[in-house]
PDB file of C-alpha atoms and ligand atoms in Angstrom:
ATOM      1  CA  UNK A 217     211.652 147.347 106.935  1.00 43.00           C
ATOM      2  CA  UNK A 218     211.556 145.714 103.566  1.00 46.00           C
ATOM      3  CA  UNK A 219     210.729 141.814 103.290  1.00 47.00           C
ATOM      4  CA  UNK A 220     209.332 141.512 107.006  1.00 47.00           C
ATOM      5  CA  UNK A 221     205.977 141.098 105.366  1.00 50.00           C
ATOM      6  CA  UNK A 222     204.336 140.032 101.834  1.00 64.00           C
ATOM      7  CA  UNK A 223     201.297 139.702 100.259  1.00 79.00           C
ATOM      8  CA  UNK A 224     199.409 137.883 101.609  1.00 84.00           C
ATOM      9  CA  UNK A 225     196.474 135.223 100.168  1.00 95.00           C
ATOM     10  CA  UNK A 226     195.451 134.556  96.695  1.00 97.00           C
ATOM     11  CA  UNK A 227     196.070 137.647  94.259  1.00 96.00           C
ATOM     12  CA  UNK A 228     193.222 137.076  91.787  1.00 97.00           C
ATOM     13  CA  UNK A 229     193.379 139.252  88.445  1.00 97.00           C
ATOM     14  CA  UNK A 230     189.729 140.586  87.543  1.00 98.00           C
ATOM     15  CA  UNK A 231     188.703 142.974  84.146  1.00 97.00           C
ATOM     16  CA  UNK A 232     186.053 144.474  86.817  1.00 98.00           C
ATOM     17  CA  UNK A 233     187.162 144.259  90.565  1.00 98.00           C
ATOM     18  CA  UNK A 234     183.237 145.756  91.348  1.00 98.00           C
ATOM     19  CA  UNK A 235     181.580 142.507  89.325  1.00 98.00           C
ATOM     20  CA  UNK A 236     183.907 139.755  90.403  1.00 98.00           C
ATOM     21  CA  UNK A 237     183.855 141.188  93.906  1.00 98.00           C
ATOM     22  CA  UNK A 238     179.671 140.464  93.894  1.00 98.00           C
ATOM     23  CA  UNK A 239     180.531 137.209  91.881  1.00 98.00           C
ATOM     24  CA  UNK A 240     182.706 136.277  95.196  1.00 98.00           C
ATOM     25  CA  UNK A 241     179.724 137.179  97.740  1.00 98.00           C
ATOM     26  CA  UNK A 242     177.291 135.324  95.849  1.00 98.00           C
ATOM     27  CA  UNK A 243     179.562 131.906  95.809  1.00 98.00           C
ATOM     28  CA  UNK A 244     180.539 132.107  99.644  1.00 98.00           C
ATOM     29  CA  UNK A 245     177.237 133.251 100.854  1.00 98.00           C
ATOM     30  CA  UNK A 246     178.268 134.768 104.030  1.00 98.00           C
ATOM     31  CA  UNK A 247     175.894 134.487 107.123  1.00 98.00           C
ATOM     32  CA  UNK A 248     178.471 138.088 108.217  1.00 98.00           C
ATOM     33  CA  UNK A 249     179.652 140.320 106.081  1.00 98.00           C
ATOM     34  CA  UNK A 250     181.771 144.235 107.282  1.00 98.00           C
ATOM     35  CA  UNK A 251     181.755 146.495 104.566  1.00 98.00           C
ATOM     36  CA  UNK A 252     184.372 149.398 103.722  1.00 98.00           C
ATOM     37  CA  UNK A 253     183.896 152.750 102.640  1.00 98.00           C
ATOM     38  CA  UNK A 254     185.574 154.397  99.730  1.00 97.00           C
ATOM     39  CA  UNK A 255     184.846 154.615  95.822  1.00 98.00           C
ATOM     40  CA  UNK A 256     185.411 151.158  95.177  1.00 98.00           C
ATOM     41  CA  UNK A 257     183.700 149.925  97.666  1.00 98.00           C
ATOM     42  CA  UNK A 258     180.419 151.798  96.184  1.00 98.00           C
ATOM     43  CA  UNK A 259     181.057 150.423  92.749  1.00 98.00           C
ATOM     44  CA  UNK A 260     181.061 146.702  94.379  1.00 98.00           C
ATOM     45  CA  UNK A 261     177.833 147.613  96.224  1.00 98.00           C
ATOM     46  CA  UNK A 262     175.950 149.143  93.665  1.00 98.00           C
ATOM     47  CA  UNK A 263     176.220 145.666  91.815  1.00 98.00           C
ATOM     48  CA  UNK A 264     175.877 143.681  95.418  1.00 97.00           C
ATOM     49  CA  UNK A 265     172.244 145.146  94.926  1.00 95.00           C
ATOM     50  CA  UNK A 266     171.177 142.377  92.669  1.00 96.00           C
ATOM     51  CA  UNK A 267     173.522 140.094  93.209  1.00 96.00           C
ATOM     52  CA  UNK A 268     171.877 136.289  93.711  1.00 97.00           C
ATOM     53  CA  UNK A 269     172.406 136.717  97.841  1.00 98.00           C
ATOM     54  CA  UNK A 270     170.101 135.432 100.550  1.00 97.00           C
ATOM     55  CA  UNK A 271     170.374 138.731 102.598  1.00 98.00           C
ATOM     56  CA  UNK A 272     167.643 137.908 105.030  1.00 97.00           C
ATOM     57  CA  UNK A 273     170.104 135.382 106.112  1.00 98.00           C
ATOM     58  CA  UNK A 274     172.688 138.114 106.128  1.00 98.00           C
ATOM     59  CA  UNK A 275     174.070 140.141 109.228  1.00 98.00           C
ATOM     60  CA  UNK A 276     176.190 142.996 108.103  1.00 98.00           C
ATOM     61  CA  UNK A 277     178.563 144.749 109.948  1.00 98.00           C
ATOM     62  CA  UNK A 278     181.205 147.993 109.038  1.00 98.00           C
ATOM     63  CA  UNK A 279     185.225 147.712 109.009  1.00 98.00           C
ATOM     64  CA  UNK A 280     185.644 151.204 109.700  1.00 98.00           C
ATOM     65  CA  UNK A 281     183.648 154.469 109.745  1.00 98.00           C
ATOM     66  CA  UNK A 282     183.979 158.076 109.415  1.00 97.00           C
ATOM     67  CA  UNK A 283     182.603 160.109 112.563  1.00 96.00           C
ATOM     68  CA  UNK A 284     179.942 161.786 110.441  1.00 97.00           C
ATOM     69  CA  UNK A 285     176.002 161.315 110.640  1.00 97.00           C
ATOM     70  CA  UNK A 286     175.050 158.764 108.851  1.00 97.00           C
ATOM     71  CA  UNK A 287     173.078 160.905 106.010  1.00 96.00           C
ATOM     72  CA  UNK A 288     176.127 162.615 105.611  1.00 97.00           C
ATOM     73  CA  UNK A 289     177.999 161.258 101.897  1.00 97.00           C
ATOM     74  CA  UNK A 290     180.806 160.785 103.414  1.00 97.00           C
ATOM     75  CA  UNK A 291     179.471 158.057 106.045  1.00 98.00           C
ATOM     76  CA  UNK A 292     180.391 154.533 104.762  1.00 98.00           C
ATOM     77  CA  UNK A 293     176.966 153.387 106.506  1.00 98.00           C
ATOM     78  CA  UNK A 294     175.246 155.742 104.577  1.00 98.00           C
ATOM     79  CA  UNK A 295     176.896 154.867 101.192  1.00 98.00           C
ATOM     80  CA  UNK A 296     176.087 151.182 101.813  1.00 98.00           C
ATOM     81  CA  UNK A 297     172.774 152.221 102.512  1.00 98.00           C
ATOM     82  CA  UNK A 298     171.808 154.089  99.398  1.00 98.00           C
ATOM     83  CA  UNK A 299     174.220 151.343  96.829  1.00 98.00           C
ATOM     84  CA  UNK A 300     171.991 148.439  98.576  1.00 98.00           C
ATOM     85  CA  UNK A 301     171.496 147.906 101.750  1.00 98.00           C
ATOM     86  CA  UNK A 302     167.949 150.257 101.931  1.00 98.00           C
ATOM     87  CA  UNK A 303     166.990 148.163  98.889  1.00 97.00           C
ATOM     88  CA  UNK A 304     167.957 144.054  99.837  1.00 98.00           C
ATOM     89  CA  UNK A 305     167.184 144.621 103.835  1.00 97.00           C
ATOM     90  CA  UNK A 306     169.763 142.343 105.138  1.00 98.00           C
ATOM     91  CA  UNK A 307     168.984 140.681 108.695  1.00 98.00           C
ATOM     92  CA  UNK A 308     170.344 143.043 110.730  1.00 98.00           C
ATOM     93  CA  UNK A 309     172.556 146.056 110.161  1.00 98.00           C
ATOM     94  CA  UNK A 310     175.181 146.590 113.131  1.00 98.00           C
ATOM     95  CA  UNK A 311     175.890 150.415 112.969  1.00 98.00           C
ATOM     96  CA  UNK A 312     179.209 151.598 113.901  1.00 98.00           C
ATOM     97  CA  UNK A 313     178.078 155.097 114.680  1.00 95.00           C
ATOM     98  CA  UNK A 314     174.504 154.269 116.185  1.00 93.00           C
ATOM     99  CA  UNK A 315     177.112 152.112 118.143  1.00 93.00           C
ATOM    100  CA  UNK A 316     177.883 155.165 120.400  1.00 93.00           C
ATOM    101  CA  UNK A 317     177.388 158.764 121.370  1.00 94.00           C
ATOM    102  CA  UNK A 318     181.499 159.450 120.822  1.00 97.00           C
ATOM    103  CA  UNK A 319     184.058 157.242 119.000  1.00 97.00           C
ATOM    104  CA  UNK A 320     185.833 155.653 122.030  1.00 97.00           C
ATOM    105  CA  UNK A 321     182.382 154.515 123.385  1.00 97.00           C
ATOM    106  CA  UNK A 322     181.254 153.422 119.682  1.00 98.00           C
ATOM    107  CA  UNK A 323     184.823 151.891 119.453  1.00 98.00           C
ATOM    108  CA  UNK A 324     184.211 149.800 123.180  1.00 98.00           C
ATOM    109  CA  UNK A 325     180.415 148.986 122.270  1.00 97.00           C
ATOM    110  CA  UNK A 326     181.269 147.291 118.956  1.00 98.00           C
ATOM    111  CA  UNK A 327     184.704 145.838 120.266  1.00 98.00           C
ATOM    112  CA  UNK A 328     182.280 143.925 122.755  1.00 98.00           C
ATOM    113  CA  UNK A 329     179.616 143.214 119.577  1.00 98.00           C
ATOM    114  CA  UNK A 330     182.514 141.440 117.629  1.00 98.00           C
ATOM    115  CA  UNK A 331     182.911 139.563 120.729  1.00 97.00           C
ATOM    116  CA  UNK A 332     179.797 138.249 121.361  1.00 97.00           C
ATOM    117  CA  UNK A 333     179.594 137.345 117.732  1.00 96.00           C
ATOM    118  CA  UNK A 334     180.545 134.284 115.930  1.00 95.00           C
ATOM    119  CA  UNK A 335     183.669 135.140 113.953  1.00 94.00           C
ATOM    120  CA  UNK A 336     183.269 137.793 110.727  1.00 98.00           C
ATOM    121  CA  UNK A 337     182.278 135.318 107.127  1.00 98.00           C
ATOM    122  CA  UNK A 338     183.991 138.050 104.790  1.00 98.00           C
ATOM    123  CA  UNK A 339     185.464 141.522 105.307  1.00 98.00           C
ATOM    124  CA  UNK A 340     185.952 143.476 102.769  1.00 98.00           C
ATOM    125  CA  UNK A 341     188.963 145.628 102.758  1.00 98.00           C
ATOM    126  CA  UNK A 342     189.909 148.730  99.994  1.00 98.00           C
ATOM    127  CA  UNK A 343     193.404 149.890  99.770  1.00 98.00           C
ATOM    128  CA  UNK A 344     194.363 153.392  99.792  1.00 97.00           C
ATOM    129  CA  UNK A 345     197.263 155.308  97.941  1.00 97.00           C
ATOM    130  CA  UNK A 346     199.347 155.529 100.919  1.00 97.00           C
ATOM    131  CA  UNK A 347     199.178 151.761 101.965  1.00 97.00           C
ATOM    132  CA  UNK A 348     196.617 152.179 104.643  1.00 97.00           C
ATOM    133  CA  UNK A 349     193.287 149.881 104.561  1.00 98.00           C
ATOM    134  CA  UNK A 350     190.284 150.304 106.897  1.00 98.00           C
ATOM    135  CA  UNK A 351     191.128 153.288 108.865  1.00 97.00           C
ATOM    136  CA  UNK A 352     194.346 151.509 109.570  1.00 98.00           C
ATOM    137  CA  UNK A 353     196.466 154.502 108.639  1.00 97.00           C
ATOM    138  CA  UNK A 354     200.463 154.468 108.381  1.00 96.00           C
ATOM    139  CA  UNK A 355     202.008 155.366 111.335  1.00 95.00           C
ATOM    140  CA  UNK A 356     198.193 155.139 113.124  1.00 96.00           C
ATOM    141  CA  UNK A 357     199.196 153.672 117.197  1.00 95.00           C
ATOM    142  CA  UNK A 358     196.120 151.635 116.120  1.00 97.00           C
ATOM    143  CA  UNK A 359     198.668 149.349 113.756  1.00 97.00           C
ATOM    144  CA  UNK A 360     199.747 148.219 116.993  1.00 97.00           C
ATOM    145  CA  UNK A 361     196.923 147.399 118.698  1.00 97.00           C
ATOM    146  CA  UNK A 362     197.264 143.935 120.051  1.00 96.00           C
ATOM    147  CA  UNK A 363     194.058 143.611 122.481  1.00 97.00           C
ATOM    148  CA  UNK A 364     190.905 145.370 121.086  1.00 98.00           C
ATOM    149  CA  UNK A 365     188.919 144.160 117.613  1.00 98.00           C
ATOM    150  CA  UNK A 366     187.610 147.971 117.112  1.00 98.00           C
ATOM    151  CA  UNK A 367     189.365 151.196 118.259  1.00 98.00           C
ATOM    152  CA  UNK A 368     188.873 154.877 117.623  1.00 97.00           C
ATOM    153  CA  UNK A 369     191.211 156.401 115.586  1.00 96.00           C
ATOM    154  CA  UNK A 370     192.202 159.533 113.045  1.00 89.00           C
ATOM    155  CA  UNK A 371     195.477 160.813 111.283  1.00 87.00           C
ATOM    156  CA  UNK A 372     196.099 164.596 109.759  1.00 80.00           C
ATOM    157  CA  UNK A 373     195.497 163.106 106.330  1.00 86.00           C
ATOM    158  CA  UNK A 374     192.331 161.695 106.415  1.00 88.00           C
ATOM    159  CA  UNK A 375     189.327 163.399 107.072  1.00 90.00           C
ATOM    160  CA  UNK A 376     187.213 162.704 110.174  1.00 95.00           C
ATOM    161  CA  UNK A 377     187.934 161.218 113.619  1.00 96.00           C
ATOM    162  CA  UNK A 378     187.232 157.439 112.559  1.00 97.00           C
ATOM    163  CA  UNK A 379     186.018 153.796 114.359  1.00 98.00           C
ATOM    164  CA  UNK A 380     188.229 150.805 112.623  1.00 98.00           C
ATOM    165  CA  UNK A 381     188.397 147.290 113.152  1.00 98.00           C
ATOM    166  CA  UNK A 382     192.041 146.286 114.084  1.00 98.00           C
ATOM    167  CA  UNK A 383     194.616 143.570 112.666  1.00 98.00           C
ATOM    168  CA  UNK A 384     192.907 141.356 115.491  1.00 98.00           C
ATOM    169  CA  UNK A 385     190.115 141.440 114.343  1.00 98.00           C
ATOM    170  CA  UNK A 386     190.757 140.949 110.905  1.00 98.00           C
ATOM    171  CA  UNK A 387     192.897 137.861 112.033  1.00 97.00           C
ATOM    172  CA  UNK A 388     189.182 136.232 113.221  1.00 97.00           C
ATOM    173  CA  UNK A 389     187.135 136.379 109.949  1.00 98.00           C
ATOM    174  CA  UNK A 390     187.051 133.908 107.838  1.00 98.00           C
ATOM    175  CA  UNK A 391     187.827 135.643 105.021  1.00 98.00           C
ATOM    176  CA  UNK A 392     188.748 138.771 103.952  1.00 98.00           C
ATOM    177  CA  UNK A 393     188.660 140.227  99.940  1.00 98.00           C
ATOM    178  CA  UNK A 394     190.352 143.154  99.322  1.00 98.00           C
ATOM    179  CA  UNK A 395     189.639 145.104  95.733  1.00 98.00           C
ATOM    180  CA  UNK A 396     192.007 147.234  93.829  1.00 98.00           C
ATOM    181  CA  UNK A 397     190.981 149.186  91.210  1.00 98.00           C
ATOM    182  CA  UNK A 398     193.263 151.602  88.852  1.00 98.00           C
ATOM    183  CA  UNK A 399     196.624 152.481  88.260  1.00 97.00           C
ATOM    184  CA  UNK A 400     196.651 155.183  91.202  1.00 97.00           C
ATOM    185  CA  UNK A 401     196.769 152.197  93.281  1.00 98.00           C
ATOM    186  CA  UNK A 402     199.838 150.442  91.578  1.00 97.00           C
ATOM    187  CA  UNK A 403     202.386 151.699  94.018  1.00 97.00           C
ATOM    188  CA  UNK A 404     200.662 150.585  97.023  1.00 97.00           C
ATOM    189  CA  UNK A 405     200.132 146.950  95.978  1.00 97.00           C
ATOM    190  CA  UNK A 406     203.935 146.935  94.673  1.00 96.00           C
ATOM    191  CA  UNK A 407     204.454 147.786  98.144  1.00 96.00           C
ATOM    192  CA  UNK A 408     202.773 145.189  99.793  1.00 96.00           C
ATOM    193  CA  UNK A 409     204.145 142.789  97.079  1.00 94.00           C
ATOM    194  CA  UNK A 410     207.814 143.464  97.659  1.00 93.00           C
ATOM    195  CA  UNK A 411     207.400 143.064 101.297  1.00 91.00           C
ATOM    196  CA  UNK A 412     207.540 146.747 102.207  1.00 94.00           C
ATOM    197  CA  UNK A 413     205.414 147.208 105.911  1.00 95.00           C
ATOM    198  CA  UNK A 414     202.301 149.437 104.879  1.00 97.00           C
ATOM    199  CA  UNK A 415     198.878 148.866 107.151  1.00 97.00           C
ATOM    200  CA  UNK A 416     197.299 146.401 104.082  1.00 97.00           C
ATOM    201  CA  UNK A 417     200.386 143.907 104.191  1.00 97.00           C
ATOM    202  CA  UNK A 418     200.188 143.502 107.570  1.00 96.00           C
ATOM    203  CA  UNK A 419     196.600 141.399 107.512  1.00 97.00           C
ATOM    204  CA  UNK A 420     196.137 138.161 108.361  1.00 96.00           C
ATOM    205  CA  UNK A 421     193.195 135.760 108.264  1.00 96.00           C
ATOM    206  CA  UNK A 422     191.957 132.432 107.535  1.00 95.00           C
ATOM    207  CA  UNK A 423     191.876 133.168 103.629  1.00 97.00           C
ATOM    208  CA  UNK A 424     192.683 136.296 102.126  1.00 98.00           C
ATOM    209  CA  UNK A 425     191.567 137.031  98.613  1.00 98.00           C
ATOM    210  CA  UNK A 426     192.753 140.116  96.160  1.00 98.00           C
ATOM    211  CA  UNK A 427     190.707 140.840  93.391  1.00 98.00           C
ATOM    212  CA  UNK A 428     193.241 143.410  91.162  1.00 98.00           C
ATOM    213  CA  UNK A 429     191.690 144.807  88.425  1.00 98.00           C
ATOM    214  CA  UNK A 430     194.865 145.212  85.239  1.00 96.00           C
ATOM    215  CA  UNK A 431     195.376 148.865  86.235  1.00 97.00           C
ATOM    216  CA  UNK A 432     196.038 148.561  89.338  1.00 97.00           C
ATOM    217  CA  UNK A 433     198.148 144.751  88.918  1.00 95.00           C
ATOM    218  CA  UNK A 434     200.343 146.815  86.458  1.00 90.00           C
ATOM    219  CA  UNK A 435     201.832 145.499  82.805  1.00 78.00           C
ATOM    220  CA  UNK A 436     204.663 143.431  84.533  1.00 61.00           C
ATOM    221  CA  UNK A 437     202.662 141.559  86.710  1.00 52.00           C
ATOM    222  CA  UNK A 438     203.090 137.625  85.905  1.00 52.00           C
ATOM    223  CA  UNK A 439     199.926 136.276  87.253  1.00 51.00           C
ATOM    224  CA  UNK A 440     198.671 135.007  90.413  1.00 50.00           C
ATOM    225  CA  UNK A 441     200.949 134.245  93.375  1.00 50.00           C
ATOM    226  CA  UNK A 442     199.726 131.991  95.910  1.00 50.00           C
ATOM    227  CA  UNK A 443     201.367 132.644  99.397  1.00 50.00           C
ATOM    228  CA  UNK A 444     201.868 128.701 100.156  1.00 53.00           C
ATOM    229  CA  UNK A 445     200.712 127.885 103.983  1.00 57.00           C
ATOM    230  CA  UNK A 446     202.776 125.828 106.768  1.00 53.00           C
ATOM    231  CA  UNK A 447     206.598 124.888 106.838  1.00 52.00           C
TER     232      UNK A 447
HETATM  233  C1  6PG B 275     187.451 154.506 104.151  1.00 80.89           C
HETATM  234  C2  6PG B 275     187.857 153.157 103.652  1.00 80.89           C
HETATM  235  C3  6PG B 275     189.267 153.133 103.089  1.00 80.89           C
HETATM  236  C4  6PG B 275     189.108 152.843 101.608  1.00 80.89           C
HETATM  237  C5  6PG B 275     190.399 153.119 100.844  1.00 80.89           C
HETATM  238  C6  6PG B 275     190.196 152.940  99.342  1.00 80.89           C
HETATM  239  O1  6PG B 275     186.540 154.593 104.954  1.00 80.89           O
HETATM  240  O2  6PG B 275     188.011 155.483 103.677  1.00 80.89           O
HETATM  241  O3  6PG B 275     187.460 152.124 104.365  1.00 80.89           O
HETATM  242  O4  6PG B 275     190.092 152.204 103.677  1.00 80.89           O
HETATM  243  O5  6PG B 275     188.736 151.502 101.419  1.00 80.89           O
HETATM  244  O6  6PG B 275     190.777 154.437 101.127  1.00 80.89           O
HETATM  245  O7  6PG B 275     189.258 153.871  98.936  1.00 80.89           O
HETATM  246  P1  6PG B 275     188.966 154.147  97.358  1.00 80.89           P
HETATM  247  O8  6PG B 275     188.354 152.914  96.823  1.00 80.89           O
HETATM  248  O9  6PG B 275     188.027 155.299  97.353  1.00 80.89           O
HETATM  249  O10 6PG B 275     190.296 154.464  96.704  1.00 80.89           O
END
């Protein structure tokens, strides 16, 4: 369904998505911050480490999770942990999977954390081959979840049953940053430029920032677009 949707937000072209992204944290200085999982994600918290942040200040939170223990490399709590959360000891650190003792209950117990909460400072999002973001797969029933901020989900592509946060969620926080790094990743953010309905086009929030590394933005991109608000 071509042109229902667009990119959303500022699309900011970075040389390194990982260093601009901790450039970003350190200006805002989120009280809340939900971290994703993935390879670029690491690179971004491997610098977060000494990045000029007050993280005593700072309560951090997950986006999505795999359904794996938490030593396991491919937990997204665990990555965080060993890039730089072990190291800066932020607040408080609001496990997804210490949220529960099975995904719908994890899913339910953070759903009512989120609510409880003031709304999310920054999520940060990644952006998958396919379109997806989060564990907010393509063709995933949790697209249209309308209600809940977390559910438990899982598709035949990815591995793992997973916990994400859903598009209402997302629609609370403050802001959101998405990164997108290399050229495997060029067809996915056409597709959410040209309006074409993959899981990453369809997020909304207060401010939505894309940091695009040149790979991934592509030779014919023209430069920033801003997505101009109200009538
Ligand atoms: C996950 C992520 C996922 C990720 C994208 C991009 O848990 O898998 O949250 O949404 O951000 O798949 O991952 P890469 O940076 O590794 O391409």
């Amino acid at each position: 369904m071509a042109g229902a949707v667009s990119l959303t937000g500022e699309e900011r072209r970075v040389p390194d998505v990982a260093q601009a992204f901790a450039e970003l944290v350190a200006e805002e200085g989120p009280l809340s911050i939900a971290l994703s999982g993935g390879g670029t994600a690491r690179a971004c918290y491997e610098l977060l480490a000494t990045a000029p942040v007050e993280w005593e200040e700072v309560e951090v939170f997950f986006g999505d999770e795999r359904w794996v223990p938490i030593h396991d490399p491919d937990s997204n709590e665990g990555m965080a942990r060993i890039a730089f959360l072990d190291e800066v000891e932020p607040r408080v650190i609001h496990s997804m999977k210490g949220a529960g003792d099975t995904p719908a209950e994890a899913a339910a117990r953070y759903d009512e954390l989120l609510r409880e909460e003031p709304p999310l400072g920054l999520v940060h999002l990644g952006l998958g081959p396919d379109g997806h973001t989060a564990s907010l797969f393509p063709g995933s029933p949790a697209l249209d979840e309308r209600e809940r901020l977390v559910v438990a989900t899982g598709d035949g592509q990815h591995p793992y049953e997973r916990l994400t946060v859903t598009y209402a969620a997302l629609a609370r926080a403050s802001l959101v940053v998405f990164t997108v790094a290399g050229a495997e990743k060029r067809a996915a953010l056409d597709a959410v430029r040209n309006g074409h309905d993959v899981p990453a086009a369809r997020v909304r929030a207060r401010r939505v920032v894309w940091l695009v590394d040149e790979a991934a933005a592509g030779p014919a991109y023209r430069g920033p677009r801003r997505r101009r608000s109200g009538p």
